[in-house]
mmCIF file of C-alpha atoms and ligand atoms in Angstrom:
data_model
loop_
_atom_site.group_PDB
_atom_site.id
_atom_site.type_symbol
_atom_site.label_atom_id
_atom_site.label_comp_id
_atom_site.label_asym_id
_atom_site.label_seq_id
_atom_site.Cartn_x
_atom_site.Cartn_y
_atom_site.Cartn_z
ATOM 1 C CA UNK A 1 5.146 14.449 -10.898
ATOM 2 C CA UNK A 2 4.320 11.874 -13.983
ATOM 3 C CA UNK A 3 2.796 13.725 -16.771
ATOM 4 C CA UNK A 4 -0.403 12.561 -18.715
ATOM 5 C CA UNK A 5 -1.563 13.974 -21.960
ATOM 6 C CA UNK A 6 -4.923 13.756 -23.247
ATOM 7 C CA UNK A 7 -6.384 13.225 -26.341
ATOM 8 C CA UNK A 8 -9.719 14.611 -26.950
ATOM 9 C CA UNK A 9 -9.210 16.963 -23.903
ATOM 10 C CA UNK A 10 -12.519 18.846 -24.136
ATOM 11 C CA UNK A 11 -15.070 15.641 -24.068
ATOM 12 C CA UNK A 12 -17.202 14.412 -21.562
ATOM 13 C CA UNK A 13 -14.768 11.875 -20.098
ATOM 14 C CA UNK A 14 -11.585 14.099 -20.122
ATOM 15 C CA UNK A 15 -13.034 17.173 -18.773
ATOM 16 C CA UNK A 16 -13.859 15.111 -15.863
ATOM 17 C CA UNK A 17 -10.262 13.029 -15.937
ATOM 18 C CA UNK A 18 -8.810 16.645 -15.576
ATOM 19 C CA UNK A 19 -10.736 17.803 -12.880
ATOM 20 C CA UNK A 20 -9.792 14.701 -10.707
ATOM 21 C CA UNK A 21 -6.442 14.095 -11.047
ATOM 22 C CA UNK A 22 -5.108 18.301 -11.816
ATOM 23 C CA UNK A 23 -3.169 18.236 -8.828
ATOM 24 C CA UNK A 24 -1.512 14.230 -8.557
ATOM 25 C CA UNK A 25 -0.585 14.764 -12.313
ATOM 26 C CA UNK A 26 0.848 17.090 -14.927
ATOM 27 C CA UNK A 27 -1.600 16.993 -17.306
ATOM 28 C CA UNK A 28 -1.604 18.388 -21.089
ATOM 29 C CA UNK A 29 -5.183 18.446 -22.364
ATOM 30 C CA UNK A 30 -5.454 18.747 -25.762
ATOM 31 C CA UNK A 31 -8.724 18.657 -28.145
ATOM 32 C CA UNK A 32 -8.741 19.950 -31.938
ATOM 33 C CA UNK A 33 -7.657 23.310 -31.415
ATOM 34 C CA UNK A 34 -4.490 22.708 -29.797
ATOM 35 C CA UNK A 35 -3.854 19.291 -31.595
ATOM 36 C CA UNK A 36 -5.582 17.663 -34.294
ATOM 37 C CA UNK A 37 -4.731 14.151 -34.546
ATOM 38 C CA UNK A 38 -5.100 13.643 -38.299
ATOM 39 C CA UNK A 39 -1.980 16.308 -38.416
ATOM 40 C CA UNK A 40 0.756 13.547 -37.946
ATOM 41 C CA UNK A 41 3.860 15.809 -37.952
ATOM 42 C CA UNK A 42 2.041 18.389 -35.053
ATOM 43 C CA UNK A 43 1.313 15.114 -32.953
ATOM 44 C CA UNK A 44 5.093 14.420 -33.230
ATOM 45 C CA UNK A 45 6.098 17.616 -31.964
ATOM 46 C CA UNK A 46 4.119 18.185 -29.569
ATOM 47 C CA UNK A 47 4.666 14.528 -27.955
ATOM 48 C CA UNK A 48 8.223 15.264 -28.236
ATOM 49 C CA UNK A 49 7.507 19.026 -26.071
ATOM 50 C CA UNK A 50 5.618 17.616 -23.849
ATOM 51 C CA UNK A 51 7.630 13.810 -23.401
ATOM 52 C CA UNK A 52 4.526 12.126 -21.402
ATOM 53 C CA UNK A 53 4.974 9.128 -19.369
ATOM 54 C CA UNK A 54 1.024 8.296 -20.250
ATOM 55 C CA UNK A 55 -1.222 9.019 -22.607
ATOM 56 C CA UNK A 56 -4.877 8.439 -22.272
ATOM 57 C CA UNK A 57 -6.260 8.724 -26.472
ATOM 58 C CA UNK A 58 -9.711 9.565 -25.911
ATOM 59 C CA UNK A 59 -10.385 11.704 -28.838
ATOM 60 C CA UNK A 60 -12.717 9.910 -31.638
ATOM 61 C CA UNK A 61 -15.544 10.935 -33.468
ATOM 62 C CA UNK A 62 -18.409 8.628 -31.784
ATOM 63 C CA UNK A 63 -21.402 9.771 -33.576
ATOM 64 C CA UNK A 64 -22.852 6.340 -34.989
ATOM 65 C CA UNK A 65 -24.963 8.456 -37.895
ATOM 66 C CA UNK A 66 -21.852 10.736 -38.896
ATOM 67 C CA UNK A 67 -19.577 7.981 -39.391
ATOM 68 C CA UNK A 68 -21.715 5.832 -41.183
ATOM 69 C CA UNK A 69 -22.548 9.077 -43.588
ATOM 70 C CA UNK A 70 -19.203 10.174 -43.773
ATOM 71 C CA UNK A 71 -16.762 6.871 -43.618
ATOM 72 C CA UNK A 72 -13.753 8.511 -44.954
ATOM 73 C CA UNK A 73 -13.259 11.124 -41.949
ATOM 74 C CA UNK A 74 -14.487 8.564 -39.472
ATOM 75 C CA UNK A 75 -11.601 6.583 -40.489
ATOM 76 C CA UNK A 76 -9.381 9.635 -40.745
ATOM 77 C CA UNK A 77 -9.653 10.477 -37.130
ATOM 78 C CA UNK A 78 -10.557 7.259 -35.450
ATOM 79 C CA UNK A 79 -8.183 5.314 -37.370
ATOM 80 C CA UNK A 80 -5.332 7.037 -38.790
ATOM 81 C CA UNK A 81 -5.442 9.678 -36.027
ATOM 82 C CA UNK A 82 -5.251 6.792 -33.123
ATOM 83 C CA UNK A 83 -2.217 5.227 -34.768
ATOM 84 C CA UNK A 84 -0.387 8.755 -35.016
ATOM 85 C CA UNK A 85 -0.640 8.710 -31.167
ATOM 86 C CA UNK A 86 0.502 5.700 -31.109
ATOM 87 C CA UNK A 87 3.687 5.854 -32.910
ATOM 88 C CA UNK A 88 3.984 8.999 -30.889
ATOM 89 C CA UNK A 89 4.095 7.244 -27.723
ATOM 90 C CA UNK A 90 6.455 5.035 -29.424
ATOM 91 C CA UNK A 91 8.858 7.487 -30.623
ATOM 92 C CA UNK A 92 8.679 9.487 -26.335
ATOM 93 C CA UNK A 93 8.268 5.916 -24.753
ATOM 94 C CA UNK A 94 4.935 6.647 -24.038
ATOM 95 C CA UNK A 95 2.343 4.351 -22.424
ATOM 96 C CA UNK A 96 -0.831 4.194 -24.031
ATOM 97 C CA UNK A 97 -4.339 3.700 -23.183
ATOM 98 C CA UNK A 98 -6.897 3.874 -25.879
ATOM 99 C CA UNK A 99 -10.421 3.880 -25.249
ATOM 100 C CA UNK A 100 -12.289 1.722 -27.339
ATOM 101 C CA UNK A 101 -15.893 0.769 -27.680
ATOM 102 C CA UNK A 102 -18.617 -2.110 -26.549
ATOM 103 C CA UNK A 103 -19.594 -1.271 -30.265
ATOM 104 C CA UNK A 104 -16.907 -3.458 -31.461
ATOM 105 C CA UNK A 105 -19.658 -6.320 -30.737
ATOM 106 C CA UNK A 106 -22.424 -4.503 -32.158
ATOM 107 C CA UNK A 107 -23.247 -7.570 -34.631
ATOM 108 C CA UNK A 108 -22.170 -10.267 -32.747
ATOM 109 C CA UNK A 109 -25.419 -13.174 -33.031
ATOM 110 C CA UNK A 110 -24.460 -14.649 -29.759
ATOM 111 C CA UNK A 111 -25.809 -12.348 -26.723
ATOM 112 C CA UNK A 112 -23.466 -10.087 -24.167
ATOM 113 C CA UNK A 113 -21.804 -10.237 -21.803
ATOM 114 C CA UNK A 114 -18.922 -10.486 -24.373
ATOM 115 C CA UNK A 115 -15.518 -11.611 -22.759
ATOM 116 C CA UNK A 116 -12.241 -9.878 -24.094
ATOM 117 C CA UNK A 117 -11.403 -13.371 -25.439
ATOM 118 C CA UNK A 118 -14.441 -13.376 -28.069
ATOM 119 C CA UNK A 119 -14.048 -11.988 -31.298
ATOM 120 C CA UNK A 120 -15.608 -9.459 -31.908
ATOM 121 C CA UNK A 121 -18.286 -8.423 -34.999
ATOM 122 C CA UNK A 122 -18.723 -4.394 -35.795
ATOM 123 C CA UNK A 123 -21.606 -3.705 -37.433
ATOM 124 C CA UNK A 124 -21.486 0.212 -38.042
ATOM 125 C CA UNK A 125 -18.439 1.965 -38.935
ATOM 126 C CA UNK A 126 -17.799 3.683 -35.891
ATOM 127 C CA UNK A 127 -17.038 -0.235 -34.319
ATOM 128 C CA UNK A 128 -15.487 -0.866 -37.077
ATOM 129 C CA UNK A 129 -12.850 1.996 -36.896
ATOM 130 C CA UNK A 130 -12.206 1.336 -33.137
ATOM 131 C CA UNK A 131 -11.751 -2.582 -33.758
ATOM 132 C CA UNK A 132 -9.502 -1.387 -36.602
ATOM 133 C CA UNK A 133 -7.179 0.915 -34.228
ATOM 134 C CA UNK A 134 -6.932 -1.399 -31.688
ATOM 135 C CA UNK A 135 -5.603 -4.318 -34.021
ATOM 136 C CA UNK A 136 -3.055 -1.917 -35.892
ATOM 137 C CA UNK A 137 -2.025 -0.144 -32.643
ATOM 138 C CA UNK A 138 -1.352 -3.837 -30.797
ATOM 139 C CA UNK A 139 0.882 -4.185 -33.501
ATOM 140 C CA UNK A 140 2.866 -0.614 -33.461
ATOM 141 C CA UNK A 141 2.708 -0.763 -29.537
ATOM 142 C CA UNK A 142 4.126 -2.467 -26.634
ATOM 143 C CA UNK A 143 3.484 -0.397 -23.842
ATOM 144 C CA UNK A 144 -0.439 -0.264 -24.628
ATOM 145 C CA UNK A 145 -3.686 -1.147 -22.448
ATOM 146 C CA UNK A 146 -7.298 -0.873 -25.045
ATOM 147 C CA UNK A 147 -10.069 -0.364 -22.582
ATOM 148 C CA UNK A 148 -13.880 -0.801 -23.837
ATOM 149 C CA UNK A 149 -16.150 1.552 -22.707
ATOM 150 C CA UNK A 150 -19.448 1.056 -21.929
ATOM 151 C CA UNK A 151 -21.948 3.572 -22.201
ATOM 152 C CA UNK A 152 -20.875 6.542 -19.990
ATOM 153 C CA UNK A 153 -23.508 8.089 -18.012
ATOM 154 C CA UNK A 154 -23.257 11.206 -15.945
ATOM 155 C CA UNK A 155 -24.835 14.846 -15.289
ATOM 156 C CA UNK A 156 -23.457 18.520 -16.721
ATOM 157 C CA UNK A 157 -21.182 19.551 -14.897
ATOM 158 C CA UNK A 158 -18.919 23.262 -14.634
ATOM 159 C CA UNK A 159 -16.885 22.976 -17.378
ATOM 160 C CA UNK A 160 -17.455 20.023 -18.885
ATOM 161 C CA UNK A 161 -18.622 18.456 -21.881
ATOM 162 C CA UNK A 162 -22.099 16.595 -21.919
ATOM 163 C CA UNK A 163 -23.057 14.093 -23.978
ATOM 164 C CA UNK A 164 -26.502 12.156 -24.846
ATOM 165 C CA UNK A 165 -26.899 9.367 -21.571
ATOM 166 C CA UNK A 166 -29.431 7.265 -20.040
ATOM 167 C CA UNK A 167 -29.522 9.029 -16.946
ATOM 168 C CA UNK A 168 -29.144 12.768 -18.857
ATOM 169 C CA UNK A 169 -31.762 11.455 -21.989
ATOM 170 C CA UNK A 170 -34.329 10.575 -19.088
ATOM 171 C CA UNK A 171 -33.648 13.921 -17.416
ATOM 172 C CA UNK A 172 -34.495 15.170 -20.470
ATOM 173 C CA UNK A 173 -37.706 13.655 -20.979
ATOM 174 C CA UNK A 174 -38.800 14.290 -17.548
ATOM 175 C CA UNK A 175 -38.340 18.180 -17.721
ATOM 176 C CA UNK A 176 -39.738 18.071 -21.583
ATOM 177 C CA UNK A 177 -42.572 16.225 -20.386
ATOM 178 C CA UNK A 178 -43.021 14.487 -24.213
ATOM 179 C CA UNK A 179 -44.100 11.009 -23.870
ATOM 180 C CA UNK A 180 -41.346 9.069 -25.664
ATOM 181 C CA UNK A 181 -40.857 5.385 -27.016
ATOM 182 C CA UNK A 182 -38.024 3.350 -25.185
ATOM 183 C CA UNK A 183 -37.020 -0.191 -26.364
ATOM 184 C CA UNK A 184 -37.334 -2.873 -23.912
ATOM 185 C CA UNK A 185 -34.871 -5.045 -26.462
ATOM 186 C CA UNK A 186 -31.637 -3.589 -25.997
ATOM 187 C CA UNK A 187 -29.147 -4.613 -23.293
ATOM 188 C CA UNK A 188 -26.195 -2.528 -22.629
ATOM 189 C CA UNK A 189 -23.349 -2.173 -20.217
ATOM 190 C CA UNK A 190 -23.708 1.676 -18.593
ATOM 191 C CA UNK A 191 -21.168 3.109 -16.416
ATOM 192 C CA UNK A 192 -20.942 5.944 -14.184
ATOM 193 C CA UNK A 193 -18.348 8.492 -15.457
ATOM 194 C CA UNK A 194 -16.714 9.138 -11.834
ATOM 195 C CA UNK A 195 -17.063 5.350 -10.936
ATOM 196 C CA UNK A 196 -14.788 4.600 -13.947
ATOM 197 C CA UNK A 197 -12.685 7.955 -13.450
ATOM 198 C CA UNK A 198 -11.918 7.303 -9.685
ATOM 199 C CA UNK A 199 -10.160 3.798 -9.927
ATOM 200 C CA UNK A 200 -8.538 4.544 -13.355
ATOM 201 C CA UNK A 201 -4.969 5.689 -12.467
ATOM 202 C CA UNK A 202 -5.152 2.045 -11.192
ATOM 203 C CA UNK A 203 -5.143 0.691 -15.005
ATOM 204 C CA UNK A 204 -1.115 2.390 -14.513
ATOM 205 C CA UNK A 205 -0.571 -0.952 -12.670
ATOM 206 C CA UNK A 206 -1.696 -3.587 -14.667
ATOM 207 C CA UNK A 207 -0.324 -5.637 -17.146
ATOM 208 C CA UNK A 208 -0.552 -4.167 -20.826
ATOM 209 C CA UNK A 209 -3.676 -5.801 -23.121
ATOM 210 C CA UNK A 210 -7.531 -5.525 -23.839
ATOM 211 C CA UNK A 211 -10.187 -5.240 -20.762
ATOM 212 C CA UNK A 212 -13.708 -4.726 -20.581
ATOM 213 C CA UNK A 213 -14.756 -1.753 -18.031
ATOM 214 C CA UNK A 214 -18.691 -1.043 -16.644
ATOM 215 C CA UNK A 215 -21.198 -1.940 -14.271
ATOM 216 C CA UNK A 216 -23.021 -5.023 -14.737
ATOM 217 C CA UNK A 217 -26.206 -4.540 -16.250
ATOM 218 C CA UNK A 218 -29.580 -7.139 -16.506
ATOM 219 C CA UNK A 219 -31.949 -4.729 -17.358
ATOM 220 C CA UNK A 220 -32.956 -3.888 -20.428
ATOM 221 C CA UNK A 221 -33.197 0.047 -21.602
ATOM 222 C CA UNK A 222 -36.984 0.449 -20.957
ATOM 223 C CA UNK A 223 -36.568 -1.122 -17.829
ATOM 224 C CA UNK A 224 -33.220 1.422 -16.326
ATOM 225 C CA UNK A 225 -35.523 4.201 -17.777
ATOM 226 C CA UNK A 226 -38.133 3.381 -15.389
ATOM 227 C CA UNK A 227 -35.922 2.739 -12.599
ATOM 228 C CA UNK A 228 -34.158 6.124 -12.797
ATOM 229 C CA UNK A 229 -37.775 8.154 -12.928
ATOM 230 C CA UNK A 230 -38.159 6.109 -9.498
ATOM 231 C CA UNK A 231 -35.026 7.316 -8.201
ATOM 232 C CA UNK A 232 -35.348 10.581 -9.291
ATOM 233 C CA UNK A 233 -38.917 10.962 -7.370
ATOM 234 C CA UNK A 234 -41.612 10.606 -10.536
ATOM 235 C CA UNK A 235 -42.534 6.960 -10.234
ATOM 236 C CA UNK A 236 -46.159 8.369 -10.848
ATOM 237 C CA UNK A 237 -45.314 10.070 -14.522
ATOM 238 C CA UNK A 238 -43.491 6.786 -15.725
ATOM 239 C CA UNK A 239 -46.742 5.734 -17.824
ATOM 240 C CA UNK A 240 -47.343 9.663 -19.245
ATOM 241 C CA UNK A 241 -43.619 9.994 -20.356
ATOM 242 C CA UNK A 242 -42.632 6.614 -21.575
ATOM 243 C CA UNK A 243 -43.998 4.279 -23.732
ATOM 244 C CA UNK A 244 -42.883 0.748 -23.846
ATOM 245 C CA UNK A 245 -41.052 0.268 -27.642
ATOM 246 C CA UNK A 246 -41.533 -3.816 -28.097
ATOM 247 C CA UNK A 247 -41.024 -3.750 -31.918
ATOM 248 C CA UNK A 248 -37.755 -2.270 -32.021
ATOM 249 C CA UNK A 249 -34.768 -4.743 -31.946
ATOM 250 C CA UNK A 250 -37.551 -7.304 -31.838
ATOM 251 C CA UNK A 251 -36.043 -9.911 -34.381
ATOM 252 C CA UNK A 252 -32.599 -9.782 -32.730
ATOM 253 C CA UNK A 253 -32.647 -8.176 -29.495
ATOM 254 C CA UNK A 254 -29.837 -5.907 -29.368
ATOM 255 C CA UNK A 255 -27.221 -6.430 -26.614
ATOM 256 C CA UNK A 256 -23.466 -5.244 -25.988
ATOM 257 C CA UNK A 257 -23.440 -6.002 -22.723
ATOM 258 C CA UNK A 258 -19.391 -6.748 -21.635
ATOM 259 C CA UNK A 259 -17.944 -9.033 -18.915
ATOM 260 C CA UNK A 260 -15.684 -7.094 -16.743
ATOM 261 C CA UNK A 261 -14.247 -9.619 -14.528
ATOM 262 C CA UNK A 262 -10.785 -9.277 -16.244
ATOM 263 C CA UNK A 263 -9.954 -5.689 -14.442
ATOM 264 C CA UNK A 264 -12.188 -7.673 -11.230
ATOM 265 C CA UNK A 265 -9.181 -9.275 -10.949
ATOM 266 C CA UNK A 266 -7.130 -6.310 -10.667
ATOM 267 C CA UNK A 267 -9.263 -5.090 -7.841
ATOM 268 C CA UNK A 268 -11.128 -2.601 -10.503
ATOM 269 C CA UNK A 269 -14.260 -3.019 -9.431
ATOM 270 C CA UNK A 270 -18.125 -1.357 -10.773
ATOM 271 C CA UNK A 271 -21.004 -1.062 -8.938
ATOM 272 C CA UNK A 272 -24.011 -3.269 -10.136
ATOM 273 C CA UNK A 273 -25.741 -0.750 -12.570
ATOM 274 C CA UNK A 274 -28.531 -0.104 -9.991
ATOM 275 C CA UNK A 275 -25.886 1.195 -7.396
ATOM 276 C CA UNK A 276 -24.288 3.264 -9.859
ATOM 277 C CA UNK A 277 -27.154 5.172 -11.036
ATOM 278 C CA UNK A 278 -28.261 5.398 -7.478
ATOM 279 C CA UNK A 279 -24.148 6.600 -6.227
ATOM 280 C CA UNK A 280 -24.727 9.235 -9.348
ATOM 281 C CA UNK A 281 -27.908 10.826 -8.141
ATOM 282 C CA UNK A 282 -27.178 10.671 -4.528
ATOM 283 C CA UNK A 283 -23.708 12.497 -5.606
ATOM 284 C CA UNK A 284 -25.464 15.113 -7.586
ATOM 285 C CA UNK A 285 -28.100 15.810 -4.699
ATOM 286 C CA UNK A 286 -30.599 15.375 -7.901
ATOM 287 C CA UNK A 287 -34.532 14.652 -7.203
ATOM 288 C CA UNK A 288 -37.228 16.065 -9.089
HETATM 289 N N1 NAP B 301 -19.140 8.359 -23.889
HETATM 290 C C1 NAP B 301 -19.375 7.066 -24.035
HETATM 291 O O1 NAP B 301 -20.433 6.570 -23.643
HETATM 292 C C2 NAP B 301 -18.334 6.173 -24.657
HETATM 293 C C3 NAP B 301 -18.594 4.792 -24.738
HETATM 294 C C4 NAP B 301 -17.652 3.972 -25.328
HETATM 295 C C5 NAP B 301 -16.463 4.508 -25.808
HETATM 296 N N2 NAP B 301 -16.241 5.847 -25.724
HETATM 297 C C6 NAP B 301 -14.975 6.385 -26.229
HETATM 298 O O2 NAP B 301 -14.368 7.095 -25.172
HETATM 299 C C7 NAP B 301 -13.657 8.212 -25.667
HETATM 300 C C8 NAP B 301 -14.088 9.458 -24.918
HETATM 301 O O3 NAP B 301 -15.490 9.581 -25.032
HETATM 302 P P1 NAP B 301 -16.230 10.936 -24.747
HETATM 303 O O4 NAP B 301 -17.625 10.583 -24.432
HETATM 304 O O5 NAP B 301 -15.451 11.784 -23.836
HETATM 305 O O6 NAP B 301 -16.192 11.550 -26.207
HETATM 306 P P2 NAP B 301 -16.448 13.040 -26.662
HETATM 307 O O7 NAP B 301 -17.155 13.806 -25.595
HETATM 308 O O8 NAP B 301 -17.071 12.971 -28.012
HETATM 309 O O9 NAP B 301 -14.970 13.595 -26.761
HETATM 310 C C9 NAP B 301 -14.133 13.294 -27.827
HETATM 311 C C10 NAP B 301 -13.341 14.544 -28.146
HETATM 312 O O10 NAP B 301 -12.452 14.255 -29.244
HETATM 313 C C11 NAP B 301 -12.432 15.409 -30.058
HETATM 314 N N3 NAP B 301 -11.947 15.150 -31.403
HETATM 315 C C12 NAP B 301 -12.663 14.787 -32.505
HETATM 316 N N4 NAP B 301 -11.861 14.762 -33.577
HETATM 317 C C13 NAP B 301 -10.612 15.107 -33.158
HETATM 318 C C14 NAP B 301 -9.378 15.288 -33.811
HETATM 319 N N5 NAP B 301 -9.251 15.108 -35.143
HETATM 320 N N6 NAP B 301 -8.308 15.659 -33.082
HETATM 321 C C15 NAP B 301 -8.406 15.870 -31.757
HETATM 322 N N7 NAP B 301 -9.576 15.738 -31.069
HETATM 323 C C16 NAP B 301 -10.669 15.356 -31.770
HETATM 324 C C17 NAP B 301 -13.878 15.873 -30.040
HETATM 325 O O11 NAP B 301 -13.964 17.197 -30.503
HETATM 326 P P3 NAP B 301 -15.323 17.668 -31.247
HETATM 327 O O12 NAP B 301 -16.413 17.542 -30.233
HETATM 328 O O13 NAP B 301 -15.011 19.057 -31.639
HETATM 329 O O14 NAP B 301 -15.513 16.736 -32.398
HETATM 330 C C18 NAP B 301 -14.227 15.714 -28.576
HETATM 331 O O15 NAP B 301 -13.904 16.877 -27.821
HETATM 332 C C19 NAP B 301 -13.906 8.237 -27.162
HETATM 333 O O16 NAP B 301 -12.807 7.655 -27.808
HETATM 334 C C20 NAP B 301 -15.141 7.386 -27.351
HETATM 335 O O17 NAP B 301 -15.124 6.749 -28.604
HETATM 336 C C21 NAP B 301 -17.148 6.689 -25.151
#
């Protein structure tokens, strides 16, 4: 059996990756308590105990606001901490994937989808870190595929972590009942957690380098809020809970949209965003 180990073990992506794949793989999770990234010598070790034949480096601190606030950890963990994995993997003959961001275009003027051939423009410092790691771990690494996320969306699960998502954040409205303001000038790439989860021991097969993952999205945010109060069975509370946001991102409407027809290629396919909220809900047996 190949063995995988995890990075960031105990987040919302890897608490599902472990769930899927505990019996095709030997999997090591780890998360902060049983390895700490920043602690080069202990990621050494225990690369060297556990001698993967893949690692999937998912841990990162993502918060926007704390790494802006507090640069010098942000880089710490999200920098420094990604390229002690990486010489790791070097050192066991690792391969690595690292999960990077869409936020790596998060000040680009030209508008999404972005391509993996355009160069990228981080505005905030969590882009800024990830666009960082992936330059200095293309140059430690060989063996190395960078994959930019899209925004994750799923539903708590047993077990798992849960994080702030479009289709969780309009949950939450719905059962707070608090009319809220959504922009309708912000484009982003979403993707469905298990969607992504499902094909991904086919990344395995496909040539090292950068590629773009996530549904295909033309709406804007205001726009998939409203659509997933329809699916869920409110249509008739969309005008008490949300409030159309026209002023926000009005100057430069904000998008970080990503072309994905790179992994396409590779028979990785998404589901138009539509579909994908639609598979989620239908999975989850959810309706208000
Ligand atoms: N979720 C998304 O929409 C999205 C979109 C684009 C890219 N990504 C990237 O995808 C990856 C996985 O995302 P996710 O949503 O699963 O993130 P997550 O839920 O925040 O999980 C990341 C995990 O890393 C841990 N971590 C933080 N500092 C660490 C350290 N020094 N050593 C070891 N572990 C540490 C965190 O622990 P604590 O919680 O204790 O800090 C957390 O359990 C991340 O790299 C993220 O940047 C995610």
């Amino acid at each position: 059996m190949k063995k995988i180990l995890l990075t960031g073990g105990n987040g919302f992506f890897c608490t599902r990756f472990t769930k899927k794949y505990q019996n095709d793989y030997e999997i090591l999770s780890t998360d902060v308590p049983e390895l700490d990234i920043t602690d080069e010598k202990k990621v050494m070790e225990t690369f060297k105990a556990f001698n993967p034949d893949y690692v999937i480096h998912a841990a990162a601190i993502a918060s926007t606001d704390f790494c802006n606030n507090n640069p010098e950890i942000a880089h710490k963990v999200n920098v420094t901490g990604a390229l002690n994995v990486a010489k790791a993997c070097k050192e066991v003959n690792a391969k690595m994937v690292f999960i990077s961001t869409e936020q790596v275009f998060n000040d680009n003027i030209e508008s999404g989808p972005y391509t993996e051939d355009m160069i990228p423009t981080p505005k905030t410092m969590y882009g800024r870190n990830k666009l960082k790691a992936e330059k200095l771990l293309r140059e430690t690494l060989d063996e190395l595929w960078i994959l930019r996320f899209t925004w994750l969306f799923g539903l708590p699960e047993r077990n798992c972590g849960i994080n702030p998502n479009i289709l969780w954040n309009t949950l939450l409205i719905a059962l707070e009942g608090k009319k809220t303001k959504v922009t309708c000038n912000e484009y982003r790439g979403l993707t469905y957690v298990h969607e992504l989860i499902d094909q991904f021991t086919k990344i395995f097969a496909i040539p090292y380098g950068t590629y773009h993952t996530g549904s295909h999205n033309p709406l804007s945010r205001y726009e998939i809020t409203c659509f997933i109060l329809k699916k869920l069975g409110i249509e008739e509370r969309i005008d008490a809970l949300i409030e159309k946001d026209t002023e926000k991102y009005k100057e430069h409407p904000r998008d970080v949209r990503l072309c994905t027809d790179q992994l396409r290629k590779y028979g990785i396919v998404f589901s138009d965003t539509k579909d994908a909220i639609k598979k989620c809900i239908e999975e989850f047996k959810f309706k208000l």
